[in-house]
Tab-separated table of C-alpha atoms in Angstrom:
chain	number	residue	atom	x	y	z
A	17	ASN	CA	159.576	-133.767	14.725
A	18	THR	CA	156.419	-135.370	16.135
A	19	ASP	CA	154.291	-132.482	14.820
A	20	GLY	CA	155.317	-133.232	11.232
A	21	THR	CA	157.784	-130.368	10.857
A	22	CYS	CA	161.468	-130.790	10.050
A	23	THR	CA	164.294	-129.020	11.865
A	24	ALA	CA	167.818	-129.090	10.444
A	25	ASN	CA	170.614	-129.999	12.814
A	26	ILE	CA	173.168	-127.336	11.937
A	27	THR	CA	175.562	-128.453	14.686
A	28	ASN	CA	176.337	-131.762	12.980
A	29	ASN	CA	177.507	-130.811	9.510
A	30	LEU	CA	179.420	-133.865	8.362
A	31	SER	CA	180.053	-132.849	4.750
A	32	ASN	CA	183.483	-131.576	3.666
A	33	ARG	CA	184.968	-132.505	7.019
A	34	ASN	CA	187.897	-134.572	5.764
A	35	LYS	CA	190.872	-132.342	5.050
A	36	VAL	CA	192.762	-135.190	3.375
A	37	ILE	CA	192.303	-135.574	-0.385
A	38	ASN	CA	192.315	-139.075	-1.876
A	39	GLY	CA	192.413	-140.640	1.580
A	40	GLU	CA	190.957	-143.869	0.214
A	41	MET	CA	193.582	-144.039	-2.541
A	42	LEU	CA	191.138	-143.959	-5.476
A	43	CYS	CA	193.089	-141.586	-7.735
A	44	ALA	CA	196.389	-142.565	-9.315
A	45	GLN	CA	197.130	-140.074	-12.115
A	46	ARG	CA	200.870	-140.806	-12.066
A	47	GLY	CA	200.378	-144.560	-12.292
A	48	THR	CA	199.524	-147.527	-10.100
A	49	SER	CA	203.028	-148.922	-9.526
A	50	PHE	CA	206.262	-147.158	-8.566
A	51	SER	CA	209.825	-148.223	-7.827
A	52	PRO	CA	211.416	-145.387	-5.838
A	53	SER	CA	215.155	-145.759	-5.399
A	54	ALA	CA	216.950	-145.597	-2.081
A	55	SER	CA	217.062	-141.795	-1.711
A	56	ASP	CA	213.940	-140.747	-3.625
A	57	GLN	CA	211.319	-138.290	-2.429
A	58	ILE	CA	208.550	-138.754	-4.995
A	59	TYR	CA	204.787	-138.458	-5.212
A	60	THR	CA	203.084	-141.768	-5.918
A	61	LEU	CA	199.309	-142.212	-5.511
A	62	ASP	CA	197.795	-138.752	-5.709
A	63	ARG	CA	198.821	-136.427	-2.862
A	64	PHE	CA	200.819	-139.138	-1.043
A	65	GLN	CA	204.603	-138.968	-1.077
A	66	HIS	CA	207.313	-141.605	-0.611
A	67	VAL	CA	210.171	-140.027	1.362
A	68	ALA	CA	213.683	-141.148	2.272
A	69	THR	CA	215.960	-138.793	4.205
A	70	SER	CA	219.746	-138.854	4.453
A	71	GLY	CA	220.796	-141.869	6.491
A	72	ALA	CA	218.005	-144.143	5.257
A	73	ALA	CA	217.764	-146.098	2.000
A	74	PHE	CA	214.054	-146.577	1.232
A	75	ASP	CA	214.385	-148.653	-1.934
A	76	ALA	CA	210.840	-149.993	-2.351
A	77	THR	CA	207.867	-150.913	-4.474
A	78	VAL	CA	204.717	-148.809	-4.045
A	79	THR	CA	201.409	-149.871	-5.582
A	80	GLN	CA	197.729	-149.031	-5.595
A	81	ASP	CA	196.490	-152.281	-4.106
A	82	SER	CA	193.038	-153.893	-4.095
A	83	SER	CA	193.425	-155.178	-0.534
A	84	ALA	CA	191.193	-152.922	1.567
A	85	PRO	CA	188.865	-153.011	4.581
A	86	VAL	CA	185.119	-153.432	4.139
A	87	GLY	CA	183.655	-150.349	2.472
A	88	PHE	CA	186.889	-149.491	0.651
A	89	SER	CA	188.348	-150.715	-2.631
A	90	LYS	CA	191.950	-149.459	-2.743
A	91	SER	CA	194.951	-149.024	-0.497
A	92	TYR	CA	198.508	-147.703	-0.602
A	93	LYS	CA	200.906	-150.655	-0.368
A	94	VAL	CA	204.653	-150.428	0.149
A	95	THR	CA	207.237	-153.177	0.518
A	96	PRO	CA	211.051	-152.856	0.743
A	97	ASP	CA	213.118	-153.985	-2.228
A	98	ALA	CA	216.301	-154.055	-0.132
A	99	THR	CA	217.087	-154.194	3.578
A	100	ASN	CA	218.527	-151.193	5.377
A	101	THR	CA	219.189	-149.982	8.917
A	102	PRO	CA	218.763	-146.185	9.087
A	103	THR	CA	221.598	-144.260	10.710
A	104	GLY	CA	221.720	-140.811	12.291
A	105	GLY	CA	218.561	-138.899	11.387
A	106	GLY	CA	217.580	-141.137	8.488
A	107	ASN	CA	213.884	-141.892	8.032
A	108	ALA	CA	211.618	-143.916	5.737
A	109	VAL	CA	208.265	-142.153	5.541
A	110	ILE	CA	204.889	-141.892	3.815
A	111	ARG	CA	203.920	-138.197	3.838
A	112	TYR	CA	200.824	-136.099	3.159
A	113	LYS	CA	200.699	-132.259	3.106
A	114	ILE	CA	197.787	-129.838	3.699
A	115	GLU	CA	197.664	-126.153	2.763
A	116	GLY	CA	197.669	-123.705	5.657
A	117	GLN	CA	194.673	-121.758	4.334
A	118	ASP	CA	192.539	-124.921	4.648
A	119	LEU	CA	193.309	-125.232	8.377
A	120	GLN	CA	192.307	-121.821	9.729
A	121	ASP	CA	189.130	-123.250	11.279
A	122	LEU	CA	191.375	-124.974	13.830
A	123	ALA	CA	191.973	-121.476	15.297
A	124	TYR	CA	195.466	-122.376	16.492
A	125	GLY	CA	197.198	-119.573	18.366
A	126	THR	CA	193.950	-118.441	20.021
A	127	SER	CA	192.079	-119.370	23.195
A	128	SER	CA	189.464	-121.005	20.947
A	129	ALA	CA	191.906	-123.501	19.379
A	130	LYS	CA	190.070	-126.686	18.443
A	131	PRO	CA	191.226	-130.291	18.709
A	132	LEU	CA	191.892	-132.314	15.589
A	133	THR	CA	191.401	-136.021	15.074
A	134	ILE	CA	193.230	-138.154	12.562
A	135	SER	CA	192.098	-141.661	11.695
A	136	PHE	CA	193.256	-144.253	9.182
A	137	TYR	CA	193.126	-147.948	8.377
A	138	ALA	CA	196.390	-149.882	8.297
A	139	LYS	CA	197.686	-153.424	8.201
A	140	THR	CA	200.974	-155.201	7.601
A	141	GLY	CA	202.198	-158.412	6.010
A	142	SER	CA	202.613	-161.501	8.165
A	143	GLU	CA	206.382	-160.944	8.499
A	144	ASN	CA	206.058	-157.591	10.267
A	145	SER	CA	202.718	-158.099	12.043
A	146	GLY	CA	202.855	-156.473	15.475
A	147	ASP	CA	205.756	-154.142	14.652
A	148	GLN	CA	205.530	-150.605	16.021
A	149	TYR	CA	205.542	-147.560	13.763
A	150	THR	CA	204.969	-143.844	14.353
A	151	LEU	CA	202.374	-141.278	13.338
A	152	CYS	CA	204.040	-137.872	13.360
A	153	LEU	CA	202.466	-134.510	12.509
A	154	PHE	CA	203.957	-131.081	12.426
A	155	TYR	CA	202.386	-127.736	11.718
A	156	PHE	CA	204.050	-124.685	10.285
A	157	ARG	CA	203.622	-121.350	12.004
A	158	ALA	CA	203.553	-117.896	10.486
A	159	ASP	CA	207.246	-117.371	11.270
A	160	GLY	CA	208.219	-120.607	9.528
A	161	THR	CA	208.947	-122.555	12.727
A	162	GLY	CA	207.117	-125.756	13.525
A	163	LYS	CA	205.493	-127.747	16.293
A	164	THR	CA	205.311	-131.524	16.418
A	165	VAL	CA	203.188	-134.322	17.843
A	166	SER	CA	204.031	-138.021	17.636
A	167	VAL	CA	202.405	-141.251	18.792
A	168	ALA	CA	203.141	-144.937	18.273
A	169	PHE	CA	200.770	-147.384	16.599
A	170	THR	CA	201.050	-151.149	16.159
A	171	PRO	CA	199.341	-152.628	13.102
A	172	THR	CA	198.872	-156.344	12.487
A	173	SER	CA	198.141	-158.429	9.403
A	174	THR	CA	194.426	-157.599	9.762
A	175	TYR	CA	193.089	-154.116	8.989
A	176	GLN	CA	192.478	-151.919	12.043
A	177	ARG	CA	191.207	-148.375	12.251
A	178	PHE	CA	193.547	-146.198	14.274
A	179	SER	CA	192.357	-142.894	15.699
A	180	PHE	CA	194.285	-140.173	17.550
A	181	GLU	CA	193.087	-136.866	18.981
A	182	PHE	CA	195.409	-133.922	19.492
A	183	ALA	CA	194.315	-130.921	21.548
A	184	GLY	CA	194.264	-127.519	19.883
A	185	ASP	CA	197.326	-125.337	20.343
A	186	THR	CA	196.409	-122.149	22.218
A	187	ASP	CA	199.975	-120.793	22.168
A	188	ALA	CA	199.381	-117.197	21.079
A	189	THR	CA	202.896	-116.780	19.677
A	190	TYR	CA	201.808	-117.923	16.215
A	191	GLY	CA	199.022	-119.905	14.612
A	192	ILE	CA	199.066	-122.092	11.519
A	193	ARG	CA	200.297	-119.970	8.645
A	194	ASN	CA	197.457	-118.766	6.422
A	195	SER	CA	198.684	-119.337	2.872
A	196	ILE	CA	198.805	-121.807	-0.004
A	197	ASP	CA	201.969	-123.240	1.536
A	198	MET	CA	202.119	-126.313	3.750
A	199	GLY	CA	200.231	-125.873	7.032
A	200	ILE	CA	200.232	-129.419	8.406
A	201	SER	CA	202.284	-132.397	7.303
A	202	ILE	CA	201.257	-135.942	8.234
A	203	GLN	CA	203.900	-138.668	8.384
A	204	TRP	CA	203.739	-142.414	8.835
A	205	VAL	CA	207.315	-143.144	9.953
A	206	LEU	CA	208.175	-146.736	9.077
A	207	ALA	CA	211.864	-146.643	9.967
A	208	SER	CA	213.953	-144.093	11.813
A	209	GLY	CA	217.613	-143.620	12.705
A	210	PRO	CA	218.618	-143.374	16.380
A	211	ASP	CA	218.988	-139.590	16.300
A	212	ASP	CA	215.289	-139.174	15.438
A	213	ILE	CA	213.797	-141.609	17.962
A	214	LYS	CA	212.488	-140.132	21.202
A	215	ALA	CA	209.587	-140.424	23.635
A	216	ALA	CA	206.104	-139.834	22.246
A	217	MET	CA	204.957	-136.219	22.082
A	218	PRO	CA	201.140	-136.320	22.420
A	219	THR	CA	200.882	-132.517	22.766
A	220	TRP	CA	202.202	-129.915	20.349
A	221	THR	CA	205.899	-129.340	21.103
A	222	VAL	CA	208.417	-126.947	19.614
A	223	ASP	CA	210.665	-129.505	17.960
A	224	GLY	CA	211.329	-128.115	14.524
A	225	THR	CA	209.881	-129.971	11.563
A	226	PHE	CA	211.771	-133.212	12.050
A	227	PHE	CA	210.474	-136.684	11.360
A	228	ARG	CA	210.193	-138.483	14.674
A	229	GLY	CA	210.065	-142.153	15.575
A	230	VAL	CA	208.683	-143.021	19.011
A	231	THR	CA	210.770	-145.080	21.426
A	232	GLY	CA	210.258	-148.731	20.459
A	233	GLN	CA	210.105	-147.911	16.738
A	234	SER	CA	210.497	-151.001	14.534
A	235	ASN	CA	212.534	-151.070	11.341
A	236	PHE	CA	210.246	-151.680	8.366
A	237	LEU	CA	213.335	-152.039	6.184
A	238	ASP	CA	214.734	-155.088	7.984
A	239	ASN	CA	213.025	-157.642	5.708
A	240	THR	CA	212.048	-157.506	2.037
A	241	ASN	CA	208.918	-159.524	2.871
A	242	ASN	CA	207.554	-156.732	5.061
A	243	GLU	CA	204.414	-154.967	3.824
A	244	PHE	CA	202.499	-151.881	4.943
A	245	TYR	CA	199.004	-150.970	3.714
A	246	LEU	CA	197.260	-147.633	4.300
A	247	THR	CA	193.801	-146.313	3.402
A	248	GLY	CA	190.826	-144.406	4.823
A	249	VAL	CA	192.962	-141.466	5.950
A	250	GLN	CA	190.892	-138.700	7.522
A	251	LEU	CA	191.856	-135.523	9.380
A	252	GLU	CA	188.968	-133.539	10.835
A	253	VAL	CA	188.257	-130.772	13.318
A	254	GLY	CA	186.960	-132.075	16.632
A	255	SER	CA	187.641	-134.767	19.192
A	256	VAL	CA	185.680	-137.618	17.565
A	257	ALA	CA	186.697	-139.836	14.652
A	258	THR	CA	183.551	-139.831	12.541
A	259	ASP	CA	182.847	-142.382	9.825
A	260	PHE	CA	185.136	-141.938	6.839
A	261	GLU	CA	183.815	-139.356	4.378
A	262	HIS	CA	183.544	-141.119	1.026
A	263	ARG	CA	183.573	-138.762	-1.955
A	264	SER	CA	182.919	-139.744	-5.549
A	265	PHE	CA	185.859	-140.501	-7.823
A	266	GLY	CA	185.052	-137.363	-9.822
A	267	GLN	CA	185.161	-135.191	-6.718
A	268	GLU	CA	188.452	-136.678	-5.551
A	269	LEU	CA	190.028	-136.315	-9.001
A	270	ALA	CA	189.078	-132.635	-9.254
A	271	LEU	CA	190.572	-132.004	-5.795
A	272	CYS	CA	193.760	-133.843	-6.785
A	273	GLN	CA	194.036	-131.808	-9.984
A	274	ARG	CA	194.596	-128.626	-7.974
A	275	TYR	CA	198.057	-130.091	-7.326
A	276	PHE	CA	198.827	-132.353	-10.282
A	277	GLN	CA	197.251	-133.035	-13.668
A	278	LYS	CA	198.133	-135.660	-16.221
A	279	ILE	CA	196.165	-134.930	-19.373
A	280	ALA	CA	195.979	-137.718	-21.937
A	281	CYS	CA	194.600	-136.741	-25.345
A	282	SER	CA	195.146	-140.050	-27.133
A	283	GLN	CA	191.629	-140.134	-28.543
A	284	MET	CA	191.873	-136.639	-30.017
A	285	TYR	CA	195.281	-135.156	-30.588
A	286	MET	CA	195.695	-131.479	-29.777
A	287	LEU	CA	197.087	-129.880	-32.957
A	288	LEU	CA	199.381	-126.875	-32.706
A	289	ILE	CA	198.261	-123.943	-34.854
A	290	ARG	CA	200.756	-122.089	-37.073
A	291	THR	CA	200.763	-118.380	-36.267
A	292	SER	CA	201.807	-115.400	-38.378
A	293	ASP	CA	205.420	-115.522	-37.129
A	294	ASN	CA	205.751	-119.046	-38.558
A	295	GLN	CA	205.530	-120.695	-35.135
A	296	HIS	CA	203.216	-123.493	-34.027
A	297	ARG	CA	201.412	-122.637	-30.821
A	298	LEU	CA	198.571	-123.955	-28.662
A	299	ILE	CA	197.023	-122.665	-25.441
A	300	LEU	CA	194.994	-125.069	-23.291
A	301	ASN	CA	192.978	-124.395	-20.159
A	302	HIS	CA	193.576	-126.624	-17.148
A	303	PRO	CA	190.483	-128.616	-16.094
A	304	VAL	CA	190.945	-127.189	-12.581
A	305	THR	CA	192.719	-124.014	-11.470
A	306	MET	CA	195.941	-125.102	-9.806
A	307	ARG	CA	197.322	-124.181	-6.391
A	308	THR	CA	200.049	-121.983	-7.879
A	309	THR	CA	201.956	-121.572	-11.137
A	310	PRO	CA	202.851	-125.169	-12.033
A	311	THR	CA	205.675	-126.709	-13.980
A	312	GLY	CA	204.522	-128.111	-17.320
A	313	THR	CA	205.940	-130.936	-19.413
A	314	MET	CA	204.855	-132.506	-22.675
A	315	THR	CA	205.222	-136.248	-22.170
A	316	SER	CA	203.915	-137.557	-25.510
A	317	GLY	CA	203.124	-136.180	-28.952
A	318	ASN	CA	204.060	-135.854	-32.624
A	319	GLN	CA	206.951	-133.406	-33.051
A	320	ASP	CA	206.978	-133.754	-36.853
A	321	GLY	CA	209.538	-131.293	-38.274
A	322	GLY	CA	210.457	-127.889	-36.891
A	323	GLY	CA	212.126	-129.076	-33.687
A	324	SER	CA	210.796	-130.257	-30.363
A	325	ILE	CA	207.585	-128.988	-28.821
A	326	THR	CA	208.261	-127.007	-25.657
A	327	VAL	CA	206.192	-125.407	-22.927
A	328	GLU	CA	206.382	-121.678	-23.696
A	329	ALA	CA	204.345	-120.403	-20.757
A	330	VAL	CA	202.244	-121.800	-17.940
A	331	THR	CA	199.914	-120.248	-15.367
A	332	ASP	CA	197.619	-121.687	-12.740
A	333	ASP	CA	194.845	-121.677	-15.396
A	334	THR	CA	196.560	-122.340	-18.753
A	335	ILE	CA	199.497	-123.951	-20.508
A	336	LYS	CA	200.981	-122.723	-23.786
A	337	PHE	CA	203.019	-124.938	-26.125
A	338	ARG	CA	205.332	-123.790	-28.924
A	339	GLN	CA	207.235	-125.286	-31.820
A	340	GLY	CA	209.335	-123.120	-34.117
A	341	GLY	CA	209.709	-123.642	-37.873
A	342	THR	CA	207.299	-124.691	-40.565
A	343	GLY	CA	207.451	-128.431	-40.016
A	344	SER	CA	206.571	-130.968	-42.667
A	345	GLY	CA	204.135	-133.802	-43.157
A	346	ASN	CA	201.697	-134.170	-40.293
A	347	ALA	CA	200.955	-131.150	-38.144
A	348	PRO	CA	202.734	-131.217	-34.748
A	349	SER	CA	200.431	-132.381	-31.969
A	350	ILE	CA	200.308	-133.117	-28.254
A	351	SER	CA	198.848	-136.362	-26.950
A	352	GLU	CA	199.813	-136.168	-23.263
A	353	TYR	CA	201.222	-133.605	-20.844
A	354	THR	CA	201.535	-133.014	-17.116
A	355	VAL	CA	201.401	-129.947	-14.902
A	356	ASN	CA	202.627	-130.052	-11.313
A	357	ALA	CA	201.892	-127.629	-8.468
A	358	GLU	CA	202.380	-129.962	-5.494
A	359	LEU	CA	203.245	-128.647	-2.064
């Protein structure tokens, strides 16, 4: 202020506004290169999922790529490894899921329902520059039914920032379910069978939770030289696409670890301790409390004598390993394990 005092602007709180984790593709706990087969539905770069549905063969290579717009360093890149023409309701999709409890500020199902804005950077290879793809969202209501919106977008071989606003849903029947389960799912539909292509739905429509291509949808799978790059994904409350919210790598990793953790202990092996019942056991705390009880798997370690090391118990906070028998030679140890609580 001109009088030397300072007044905080509490109406423009821009921190913690992006509801998408790892939107700039920094974290890659599972690896930086993937080769999903034709029918796979697998997580690749943290929180982002490669999806093929029945009727589409999405055989592809997915990588964490260094091609990125100014201000970014990484992107999600996918290219087909084989051509395919989806039939029926087949779809080739990149998907991202958000917990319902993190979306209650949208106030869906009330007269105060707020708009949401989703923005992202995308480009293609030269072969598919100017092809049309679809952004499709659906939200899950308290009764398990869903509503959908869909719009077309046309990327080129140069990065563009796309931004779409969707009005809040005031339908008082149900709001977004308030739980740790999926509340909103975001899809970039790259290919779609004829049964799932229809006119754009720019307002929330009761349409189930089906992937939708918009009329004019191109087929990303028609050429193995096609490429699609994605980064800077942001979903926020309001009708304006603000500048992308960059978080530190450490912040993004901790947020990702709520859903998936790959713990490498190669520099200091975790030794199992022999207990009074002649069993080897070890309990470890997760670095971050997970969304729900995860599945746990030991992926690397020394199982010297006494049989294989198994996961005896796992909670959202801890994992417990066990190996029966006395063993011989070196003590059994764990050098790497994963825990998975993805949506």
